[in-house]
N, CA, C and O atoms as a Tinker XYZ file with bonds, in Angstrom:
   392  protein
     1  N    -14.897000  -90.927000  -16.099000    73     2
     2  CA   -14.787000  -92.317000  -15.765000    64     1     3
     3  C    -14.115000  -93.078000  -16.899000    63     2     4     5
     4  O    -13.389000  -94.047000  -16.674000    81     3
     5  N    -14.368000  -92.625000  -18.107000    73     3     6
     6  CA   -13.691000  -93.240000  -19.249000    64     5     7
     7  C    -12.187000  -92.998000  -19.174000    63     6     8     9
     8  O    -11.392000  -93.847000  -19.579000    81     7
     9  N    -11.805000  -91.842000  -18.656000    73     7    10
    10  CA   -10.388000  -91.508000  -18.518000    64     9    11
    11  C     -9.676000  -92.518000  -17.628000    63    10    12    13
    12  O     -8.562000  -92.944000  -17.934000    81    11
    13  N    -10.316000  -92.901000  -16.532000    73    11    14
    14  CA    -9.712000  -93.886000  -15.640000    64    13    15
    15  C     -9.566000  -95.235000  -16.339000    63    14    16    17
    16  O     -8.520000  -95.879000  -16.257000    81    15
    17  N    -10.612000  -95.648000  -17.017000    73    15    18
    18  CA   -10.576000  -96.939000  -17.709000    64    17    19
    19  C     -9.524000  -96.956000  -18.806000    63    18    20    21
    20  O     -8.806000  -97.944000  -18.960000    81    19
    21  N     -9.424000  -95.876000  -19.570000    73    19    22
    22  CA    -8.458000  -95.838000  -20.670000    64    21    23
    23  C     -7.014000  -95.837000  -20.168000    63    22    24    25
    24  O     -6.104000  -96.209000  -20.909000    81    23
    25  N     -6.795000  -95.424000  -18.919000    73    23    26
    26  CA    -5.450000  -95.424000  -18.334000    64    25    27
    27  C     -5.235000  -96.565000  -17.338000    63    26    28    29
    28  O     -4.277000  -96.562000  -16.565000    81    27
    29  N     -6.150000  -97.541000  -17.375000    73    27    30
    30  CA    -6.056000  -98.720000  -16.503000    64    29    31
    31  C     -5.972000  -98.362000  -15.020000    63    30    32    33
    32  O     -5.229000  -98.986000  -14.264000    81    31
    33  N     -6.731000  -97.364000  -14.619000    73    31    34
    34  CA    -6.813000  -96.978000  -13.208000    64    33    35
    35  C     -8.147000  -97.481000  -12.676000    63    34    36    37
    36  O     -9.199000  -97.089000  -13.180000    81    35
    37  N     -8.120000  -98.344000  -11.665000    73    35    38
    38  CA    -9.382000  -98.856000  -11.112000    64    37    39
    39  C    -10.213000  -97.726000  -10.504000    63    38    40    41
    40  O     -9.781000  -97.054000   -9.567000    81    39
    41  N    -11.382000  -97.535000  -11.039000    73    39    42
    42  CA   -12.270000  -96.462000  -10.597000    64    41    43
    43  C    -12.635000  -96.614000   -9.122000    63    42    44    45
    44  O    -12.845000  -95.619000   -8.429000    81    43
    45  N    -12.710000  -97.833000   -8.649000    73    43    46
    46  CA   -13.092000  -98.100000   -7.266000    64    45    47
    47  C    -12.010000  -97.685000   -6.272000    63    46    48    49
    48  O    -12.268000  -97.654000   -5.068000    81    47
    49  N    -10.814000  -97.367000   -6.742000    73    47    50
    50  CA    -9.732000  -96.930000   -5.856000    64    49    51
    51  C     -9.883000  -95.476000   -5.414000    63    50    52    53
    52  O     -9.184000  -95.032000   -4.503000    81    51
    53  N    -10.774000  -94.742000   -6.040000    73    51    54
    54  CA   -10.958000  -93.334000   -5.688000    64    53    55
    55  C    -11.658000  -93.257000   -4.337000    63    54    56    57
    56  O    -12.738000  -93.819000   -4.157000    81    55
    57  N    -11.032000  -92.552000   -3.384000    73    55    58
    58  CA   -11.647000  -92.392000   -2.066000    64    57    59
    59  C    -12.031000  -90.946000   -1.782000    63    58    60    61
    60  O    -12.812000  -90.677000   -0.869000    81    59
    61  N    -11.480000  -90.008000   -2.568000    73    59    62
    62  CA   -11.774000  -88.606000   -2.315000    64    61    63
    63  C    -11.688000  -87.771000   -3.569000    63    62    64    65
    64  O    -11.090000  -88.171000   -4.568000    81    63
    65  N    -12.300000  -86.595000   -3.496000    73    63    66
    66  CA   -12.308000  -85.664000   -4.624000    64    65    67
    67  C    -12.239000  -84.254000   -4.061000    63    66    68    69
    68  O    -13.006000  -83.902000   -3.164000    81    67
    69  N    -11.322000  -83.446000   -4.585000    73    67    70
    70  CA   -11.204000  -82.054000   -4.169000    64    69    71
    71  C    -11.273000  -81.139000   -5.366000    63    70    72    73
    72  O    -10.711000  -81.443000   -6.418000    81    71
    73  N    -11.963000  -80.014000   -5.216000    73    71    74
    74  CA   -12.059000  -79.060000   -6.322000    64    73    75
    75  C    -12.478000  -77.702000   -5.790000    63    74    76    77
    76  O    -12.738000  -77.532000   -4.598000    81    75
    77  N    -12.539000  -76.734000   -6.706000    73    75    78
    78  CA   -13.082000  -75.438000   -6.325000    64    77    79
    79  C    -14.585000  -75.611000   -6.118000    63    78    80    81
    80  O    -15.108000  -76.708000   -6.310000    81    79
    81  N    -15.263000  -74.579000   -5.741000    73    79    82
    82  CA   -16.668000  -74.722000   -5.373000    64    81    83
    83  C    -17.671000  -74.434000   -6.468000    63    82    84    85
    84  O    -18.843000  -74.208000   -6.170000    81    83
    85  N    -17.260000  -74.434000   -7.722000    73    83    86
    86  CA   -18.202000  -74.093000   -8.793000    64    85    87
    87  C    -19.260000  -75.185000   -8.965000    63    86    88    89
    88  O    -19.034000  -76.344000   -8.614000    81    87
    89  N    -20.406000  -74.801000   -9.506000    73    87    90
    90  CA   -21.517000  -75.738000   -9.681000    64    89    91
    91  C    -21.177000  -76.888000  -10.620000    63    90    92    93
    92  O    -21.697000  -77.992000  -10.460000    81    91
    93  N    -20.319000  -76.642000  -11.589000    73    91    94
    94  CA   -19.935000  -77.703000  -12.519000    64    93    95
    95  C    -19.271000  -78.858000  -11.777000    63    94    96    97
    96  O    -19.460000  -80.022000  -12.129000    81    95
    97  N    -18.504000  -78.533000  -10.764000    73    95    98
    98  CA   -17.795000  -79.555000   -9.999000    64    97    99
    99  C    -18.600000  -80.082000   -8.820000    63    98   100   101
   100  O    -18.660000  -81.292000   -8.602000    81    99
   101  N    -19.224000  -79.177000   -8.053000    73    99   102
   102  CA   -19.834000  -79.578000   -6.785000    64   101   103
   103  C    -21.341000  -79.390000   -6.718000    63   102   104   105
   104  O    -21.934000  -79.600000   -5.660000    81   103
   105  N    -21.974000  -79.002000   -7.810000    73   103   106
   106  CA   -23.419000  -78.778000   -7.792000    64   105   107
   107  C    -24.210000  -80.041000   -7.503000    63   106   108   109
   108  O    -23.699000  -81.154000   -7.626000    81   107
   109  N    -25.468000  -79.852000   -7.116000    73   107   110
   110  CA   -26.326000  -80.986000   -6.751000    64   109   111
   111  C    -26.777000  -81.784000   -7.971000    63   110   112   113
   112  O    -26.991000  -82.992000   -7.876000    81   111
   113  N    -26.922000  -81.123000   -9.105000    73   111   114
   114  CA   -27.461000  -81.791000  -10.299000    64   113   115
   115  C    -26.437000  -81.831000  -11.421000    63   114   116   117
   116  O    -25.929000  -80.791000  -11.840000    81   115
   117  N    -26.136000  -83.016000  -11.905000    73   115   118
   118  CA   -25.305000  -83.224000  -13.090000    64   117   119
   119  C    -23.907000  -82.610000  -12.963000    63   118   120   121
   120  O    -23.358000  -82.116000  -13.949000    81   119
   121  N    -23.338000  -82.636000  -11.779000    73   119   122
   122  CA   -21.972000  -82.148000  -11.575000    64   121   123
   123  C    -21.011000  -83.335000  -11.529000    63   122   124   125
   124  O    -21.435000  -84.490000  -11.542000    81   123
   125  N    -19.737000  -83.040000  -11.475000    73   123   126
   126  CA   -18.741000  -84.107000  -11.376000    64   125   127
   127  C    -18.972000  -84.916000  -10.099000    63   126   128   129
   128  O    -18.936000  -86.146000  -10.123000    81   127
   129  N    -19.211000  -84.219000   -8.983000    73   127   130
   130  CA   -19.413000  -84.917000   -7.711000    64   129   131
   131  C    -20.684000  -85.752000   -7.723000    63   130   132   133
   132  O    -20.686000  -86.884000   -7.238000    81   131
   133  N    -21.760000  -85.210000   -8.269000    73   131   134
   134  CA   -23.007000  -85.991000   -8.291000    64   133   135
   135  C    -22.838000  -87.259000   -9.125000    63   134   136   137
   136  O    -23.409000  -88.299000   -8.798000    81   135
   137  N    -22.060000  -87.174000  -10.193000    73   135   138
   138  CA   -21.806000  -88.363000  -11.017000    64   137   139
   139  C    -20.889000  -89.350000  -10.299000    63   138   140   141
   140  O    -21.077000  -90.563000  -10.389000    81   139
   141  N    -19.898000  -88.820000   -9.586000    73   139   142
   142  CA   -19.016000  -89.703000   -8.829000    64   141   143
   143  C    -19.779000  -90.426000   -7.724000    63   142   144   145
   144  O    -19.560000  -91.613000   -7.480000    81   143
   145  N    -20.679000  -89.701000   -7.059000    73   143   146
   146  CA   -21.428000  -90.297000   -5.947000    64   145   147
   147  C    -22.382000  -91.396000   -6.405000    63   146   148   149
   148  O    -22.742000  -92.266000   -5.612000    81   147
   149  N    -22.793000  -91.371000   -7.666000    73   147   150
   150  CA   -23.633000  -92.459000   -8.176000    64   149   151
   151  C    -22.891000  -93.791000   -8.134000    63   150   152   153
   152  O    -23.467000  -94.826000   -7.800000    81   151
   153  N    -21.607000  -93.747000   -8.476000    73   151   154
   154  CA   -20.799000  -94.968000   -8.522000    64   153   155
   155  C    -19.994000  -95.204000   -7.248000    63   154   156   157
   156  O    -19.630000  -96.339000   -6.938000    81   155
   157  N    -19.719000  -94.130000   -6.512000    73   155   158
   158  CA   -18.907000  -94.224000   -5.294000    64   157   159
   159  C    -19.624000  -93.485000   -4.160000    63   158   160   161
   160  O    -19.237000  -92.366000   -3.824000    81   159
   161  N    -20.645000  -94.079000   -3.573000    73   159   162
   162  CA   -21.451000  -93.365000   -2.577000    64   161   163
   163  C    -20.673000  -92.936000   -1.334000    63   162   164   165
   164  O    -21.095000  -92.004000   -0.650000    81   163
   165  N    -19.561000  -93.580000   -1.024000    73   163   166
   166  CA   -18.791000  -93.229000    0.168000    64   165   167
   167  C    -17.652000  -92.259000   -0.081000    63   166   168   169
   168  O    -16.819000  -92.052000    0.800000    81   167
   169  N    -17.597000  -91.655000   -1.270000    73   167   170
   170  CA   -16.490000  -90.769000   -1.619000    64   169   171
   171  C    -16.473000  -89.541000   -0.702000    63   170   172   173
   172  O    -17.522000  -89.008000   -0.339000    81   171
   173  N    -15.275000  -89.108000   -0.339000    73   171   174
   174  CA   -15.095000  -87.921000    0.498000    64   173   175
   175  C    -14.871000  -86.732000   -0.431000    63   174   176   177
   176  O    -13.980000  -86.755000   -1.280000    81   175
   177  N    -15.684000  -85.700000   -0.263000    73   175   178
   178  CA   -15.593000  -84.514000   -1.119000    64   177   179
   179  C    -15.090000  -83.343000   -0.283000    63   178   180   181
   180  O    -15.618000  -83.069000    0.795000    81   179
   181  N    -14.071000  -82.658000   -0.783000    73   179   182
   182  CA   -13.491000  -81.523000   -0.072000    64   181   183
   183  C    -13.399000  -80.330000   -1.013000    63   182   184   185
   184  O    -12.807000  -80.415000   -2.089000    81   183
   185  N    -13.985000  -79.231000   -0.599000    73   183   186
   186  CA   -13.876000  -77.990000   -1.362000    64   185   187
   187  C    -12.503000  -77.380000   -1.081000    63   186   188   189
   188  O    -12.037000  -77.407000    0.058000    81   187
   189  N    -11.866000  -76.843000   -2.087000    73   187   190
   190  CA   -10.522000  -76.277000   -1.966000    64   189   191
   191  C    -10.525000  -75.103000   -0.994000    63   190   192   193
   192  O    -11.261000  -74.134000   -1.185000    81   191
   193  N     -9.704000  -75.191000    0.044000    73   191   194
   194  CA    -9.648000  -74.137000    1.054000    64   193   195
   195  C     -9.086000  -72.842000    0.472000    63   194   196   197
   196  O     -9.459000  -71.755000    0.915000    81   195
   197  N     -8.200000  -72.943000   -0.508000    73   195   198
   198  CA    -7.633000  -71.730000   -1.114000    64   197   199
   199  C     -8.707000  -70.948000   -1.857000    63   198   200   201
   200  O     -8.760000  -69.722000   -1.764000    81   199
   201  N     -9.567000  -71.655000   -2.597000    73   199   202
   202  CA   -10.652000  -70.976000   -3.299000    64   201   203
   203  C    -11.633000  -70.365000   -2.303000    63   202   204   205
   204  O    -12.118000  -69.254000   -2.513000    81   203
   205  N    -11.925000  -71.079000   -1.231000    73   203   206
   206  CA   -12.842000  -70.566000   -0.214000    64   205   207
   207  C    -12.265000  -69.324000    0.450000    63   206   208   209
   208  O    -12.978000  -68.343000    0.659000    81   207
   209  N    -10.980000  -69.361000    0.781000    73   207   210
   210  CA   -10.329000  -68.213000    1.404000    64   209   211
   211  C    -10.313000  -67.017000    0.461000    63   210   212   213
   212  O    -10.515000  -65.881000    0.889000    81   211
   213  N    -10.072000  -67.271000   -0.823000    73   211   214
   214  CA   -10.088000  -66.187000   -1.803000    64   213   215
   215  C    -11.460000  -65.530000   -1.878000    63   214   216   217
   216  O    -11.562000  -64.305000   -1.932000    81   215
   217  N    -12.515000  -66.340000   -1.882000    73   215   218
   218  CA   -13.870000  -65.785000   -1.910000    64   217   219
   219  C    -14.149000  -64.954000   -0.668000    63   218   220   221
   220  O    -14.744000  -63.880000   -0.760000    81   219
   221  N    -13.724000  -65.442000    0.496000    73   219   222
   222  CA   -13.919000  -64.689000    1.743000    64   221   223
   223  C    -13.169000  -63.362000    1.695000    63   222   224   225
   224  O    -13.718000  -62.319000    2.050000    81   223
   225  N    -11.915000  -63.405000    1.255000    73   223   226
   226  CA   -11.114000  -62.185000    1.185000    64   225   227
   227  C    -11.699000  -61.201000    0.179000    63   226   228   229
   228  O    -11.708000  -59.995000    0.427000    81   227
   229  N    -12.183000  -61.699000   -0.943000    73   227   230
   230  CA   -12.788000  -60.827000   -1.956000    64   229   231
   231  C    -14.018000  -60.123000   -1.408000    63   230   232   233
   232  O    -14.204000  -58.926000   -1.629000    81   231
   233  N    -14.861000  -60.866000   -0.690000    73   231   234
   234  CA   -16.059000  -60.262000   -0.104000    64   233   235
   235  C    -15.690000  -59.270000    0.991000    63   234   236   237
   236  O    -16.311000  -58.213000    1.102000    81   235
   237  N    -14.688000  -59.597000    1.799000    73   235   238
   238  CA   -14.271000  -58.697000    2.872000    64   237   239
   239  C    -13.722000  -57.394000    2.307000    63   238   240   241
   240  O    -13.935000  -56.324000    2.878000    81   239
   241  N    -13.016000  -57.487000    1.189000    73   239   242
   242  CA   -12.432000  -56.283000    0.592000    64   241   243
   243  C    -13.488000  -55.349000    0.025000    63   242   244   245
   244  O    -13.229000  -54.158000   -0.153000    81   243
   245  N    -14.668000  -55.868000   -0.259000    73   243   246
   246  CA   -15.736000  -55.016000   -0.783000    64   245   247
   247  C    -16.205000  -54.012000    0.264000    63   246   248   249
   248  O    -16.690000  -52.935000   -0.085000    81   247
   249  N    -16.066000  -54.355000    1.546000    73   247   250
   250  CA   -16.521000  -53.456000    2.608000    64   249   251
   251  C    -15.353000  -52.831000    3.363000    63   250   252   253
   252  O    -15.564000  -52.094000    4.326000    81   251
   253  N    -14.132000  -53.116000    2.940000    73   251   254
   254  CA   -12.948000  -52.567000    3.580000    64   253   255
   255  C    -12.826000  -51.086000    3.237000    63   254   256   257
   256  O    -12.889000  -50.722000    2.063000    81   255
   257  N    -12.653000  -50.226000    4.242000    73   255   258
   258  CA   -12.476000  -48.799000    3.933000    64   257   259
   259  C    -11.257000  -48.589000    3.037000    63   258   260   261
   260  O    -10.256000  -49.295000    3.159000    81   259
   261  N    -11.352000  -47.634000    2.160000    73   259   262
   262  CA   -10.298000  -47.391000    1.173000    64   261   263
   263  C     -8.949000  -47.117000    1.840000    63   262   264   265
   264  O     -7.915000  -47.561000    1.340000    81   263
   265  N     -8.945000  -46.395000    2.955000    73   263   266
   266  CA    -7.668000  -46.068000    3.591000    64   265   267
   267  C     -6.968000  -47.316000    4.137000    63   266   268   269
   268  O     -5.740000  -47.343000    4.217000    81   267
   269  N     -7.725000  -48.345000    4.512000    73   267   270
   270  CA    -7.109000  -49.603000    4.962000    64   269   271
   271  C     -6.439000  -50.314000    3.789000    63   270   272   273
   272  O     -5.332000  -50.836000    3.923000    81   271
   273  N     -7.105000  -50.333000    2.652000    73   271   274
   274  CA    -6.509000  -50.949000    1.465000    64   273   275
   275  C     -5.258000  -50.187000    1.043000    63   274   276   277
   276  O     -4.246000  -50.792000    0.688000    81   275
   277  N     -5.332000  -48.855000    1.083000    73   275   278
   278  CA    -4.164000  -48.043000    0.727000    64   277   279
   279  C     -2.991000  -48.323000    1.663000    63   278   280   281
   280  O     -1.845000  -48.406000    1.223000    81   279
   281  N     -3.285000  -48.469000    2.958000    73   279   282
   282  CA    -2.234000  -48.770000    3.927000    64   281   283
   283  C     -1.571000  -50.108000    3.603000    63   282   284   285
   284  O     -0.345000  -50.210000    3.617000    81   283
   285  N     -2.368000  -51.122000    3.316000    73   283   286
   286  CA    -1.817000  -52.441000    2.980000    64   285   287
   287  C     -0.958000  -52.364000    1.718000    63   286   288   289
   288  O      0.118000  -52.960000    1.660000    81   287
   289  N     -1.429000  -51.636000    0.715000    73   287   290
   290  CA    -0.650000  -51.494000   -0.522000    64   289   291
   291  C      0.653000  -50.731000   -0.275000    63   290   292   293
   292  O      1.692000  -51.074000   -0.839000    81   291
   293  N      0.599000  -49.706000    0.559000    73   291   294
   294  CA     1.801000  -48.925000    0.860000    64   293   295
   295  C      2.830000  -49.756000    1.624000    63   294   296   297
   296  O      4.027000  -49.663000    1.354000    81   295
   297  N      2.369000  -50.562000    2.569000    73   295   298
   298  CA     3.293000  -51.427000    3.310000    64   297   299
   299  C      3.945000  -52.430000    2.363000    63   298   300   301
   300  O      5.153000  -52.657000    2.430000    81   299
   301  N      3.145000  -53.029000    1.483000    73   299   302
   302  CA     3.696000  -53.969000    0.505000    64   301   303
   303  C      4.740000  -53.272000   -0.367000    63   302   304   305
   304  O      5.831000  -53.801000   -0.582000    81   303
   305  N      4.399000  -52.081000   -0.868000    73   303   306
   306  CA     5.325000  -51.344000   -1.718000    64   305   307
   307  C      6.613000  -50.977000   -1.000000    63   306   308   309
   308  O      7.692000  -51.009000   -1.592000    81   307
   309  N      6.499000  -50.629000    0.277000    73   307   310
   310  CA     7.681000  -50.275000    1.066000    64   309   311
   311  C      8.657000  -51.445000    1.125000    63   310   312   313
   312  O      9.853000  -51.281000    0.884000    81   311
   313  N      8.137000  -52.624000    1.447000    73   311   314
   314  CA     9.014000  -53.785000    1.545000    64   313   315
   315  C      9.484000  -54.262000    0.177000    63   314   316   317
   316  O     10.621000  -54.712000    0.034000    81   315
   317  N      8.624000  -54.168000   -0.824000    73   315   318
   318  CA     9.005000  -54.618000   -2.167000    64   317   319
   319  C     10.136000  -53.766000   -2.726000    63   318   320   321
   320  O     11.031000  -54.280000   -3.397000    81   319
   321  N     10.098000  -52.471000   -2.450000    73   319   322
   322  CA    11.070000  -51.554000   -3.033000    64   321   323
   323  C     12.198000  -51.181000   -2.078000    63   322   324   325
   324  O     12.965000  -50.266000   -2.378000    81   323
   325  N     12.325000  -51.857000   -0.943000    73   323   326
   326  CA    13.353000  -51.481000    0.029000    64   325   327
   327  C     14.746000  -51.787000   -0.518000    63   326   328   329
   328  O     14.951000  -52.765000   -1.236000    81   327
   329  N     15.693000  -50.927000   -0.160000    73   327   330
   330  CA    17.068000  -51.115000   -0.634000    64   329   331
   331  C     17.691000  -52.362000   -0.017000    63   330   332   333
   332  O     18.494000  -53.035000   -0.663000    81   331
   333  N     17.328000  -52.678000    1.234000    73   331   334
   334  CA    17.875000  -53.889000    1.860000    64   333   335
   335  C     17.421000  -55.134000    1.114000    63   334   336   337
   336  O     18.191000  -56.080000    0.948000    81   335
   337  N     16.172000  -55.133000    0.664000    73   335   338
   338  CA    15.671000  -56.282000   -0.094000    64   337   339
   339  C     16.432000  -56.415000   -1.406000    63   338   340   341
   340  O     16.800000  -57.519000   -1.807000    81   339
   341  N     16.669000  -55.285000   -2.076000    73   339   342
   342  CA    17.409000  -55.328000   -3.344000    64   341   343
   343  C     18.854000  -55.773000   -3.115000    63   342   344   345
   344  O     19.407000  -56.529000   -3.913000    81   343
   345  N     19.470000  -55.299000   -2.013000    73   343   346
   346  CA    20.835000  -55.739000   -1.700000    64   345   347
   347  C     20.876000  -57.238000   -1.443000    63   346   348   349
   348  O     21.799000  -57.921000   -1.888000    81   347
   349  N     19.891000  -57.747000   -0.736000    73   347   350
   350  CA    19.825000  -59.181000   -0.465000    64   349   351
   351  C     19.653000  -59.971000   -1.765000    63   350   352   353
   352  O     20.278000  -61.016000   -1.944000    81   351
   353  N     18.814000  -59.475000   -2.663000    73   351   354
   354  CA    18.634000  -60.155000   -3.952000    64   353   355
   355  C     19.929000  -60.143000   -4.759000    63   354   356   357
   356  O     20.292000  -61.151000   -5.365000    81   355
   357  N     20.623000  -59.013000   -4.768000    73   355   358
   358  CA    21.894000  -58.938000   -5.495000    64   357   359
   359  C     22.910000  -59.913000   -4.914000    63   358   360   361
   360  O     23.636000  -60.578000   -5.653000    81   359
   361  N     22.959000  -59.997000   -3.587000    73   359   362
   362  CA    23.872000  -60.930000   -2.936000    64   361   363
   363  C     23.515000  -62.372000   -3.283000    63   362   364   365
   364  O     24.398000  -63.190000   -3.541000    81   363
   365  N     22.221000  -62.681000   -3.288000    73   363   366
   366  CA    21.768000  -64.032000   -3.627000    64   365   367
   367  C     22.186000  -64.396000   -5.055000    63   366   368   369
   368  O     22.657000  -65.507000   -5.299000    81   367
   369  N     22.013000  -63.463000   -5.997000    73   367   370
   370  CA    22.428000  -63.719000   -7.386000    64   369   371
   371  C     23.941000  -63.916000   -7.467000    63   370   372   373
   372  O     24.426000  -64.773000   -8.205000    81   371
   373  N     24.680000  -63.116000   -6.704000    73   371   374
   374  CA    26.134000  -63.233000   -6.681000    64   373   375
   375  C     26.552000  -64.619000   -6.195000    63   374   376   377
   376  O     27.408000  -65.263000   -6.801000    81   375
   377  N     25.941000  -65.075000   -5.096000    73   375   378
   378  CA    26.284000  -66.380000   -4.525000    64   377   379
   379  C     25.900000  -67.509000   -5.479000    63   378   380   381
   380  O     26.635000  -68.489000   -5.606000    81   379
   381  N     24.771000  -67.383000   -6.142000    73   379   382
   382  CA    24.334000  -68.431000   -7.067000    64   381   383
   383  C     25.257000  -68.545000   -8.271000    63   382   384   385
   384  O     25.381000  -69.620000   -8.858000    81   383
   385  N     25.901000  -67.454000   -8.641000    73   383   386
   386  CA    26.760000  -67.456000   -9.828000    64   385   387
   387  C     28.216000  -67.781000   -9.510000    63   386   388   389
   388  O     29.069000  -67.730000  -10.395000    81   387
   389  N     28.506000  -68.113000   -8.255000    73   387   390
   390  CA    29.885000  -68.480000   -7.895000    64   389   391
   391  C     30.266000  -69.820000   -8.468000    63   390   392
   392  O     31.389000  -70.282000   -8.263000    81   391
């Protein structure tokens, strides 16, 4: 809150807050959100969807059979190392340097 005051930003202009889901930011006690809600009871709080999706994917991968993970890695490697992809990159560099 001092940061807003020192930069002449009206604290009352804040209508929303977005962050990852850690307790420091969104916890019930002594978090950034709990402190904001003391002064701005109507503030809209949104947890970052990217962090939530990452947590879901991480948990899903814990139970994913190894052969499925290997298949995904092999498909990625196939496209990453394809000669057509390298030819396209070379052409792109050529065009950029014209």
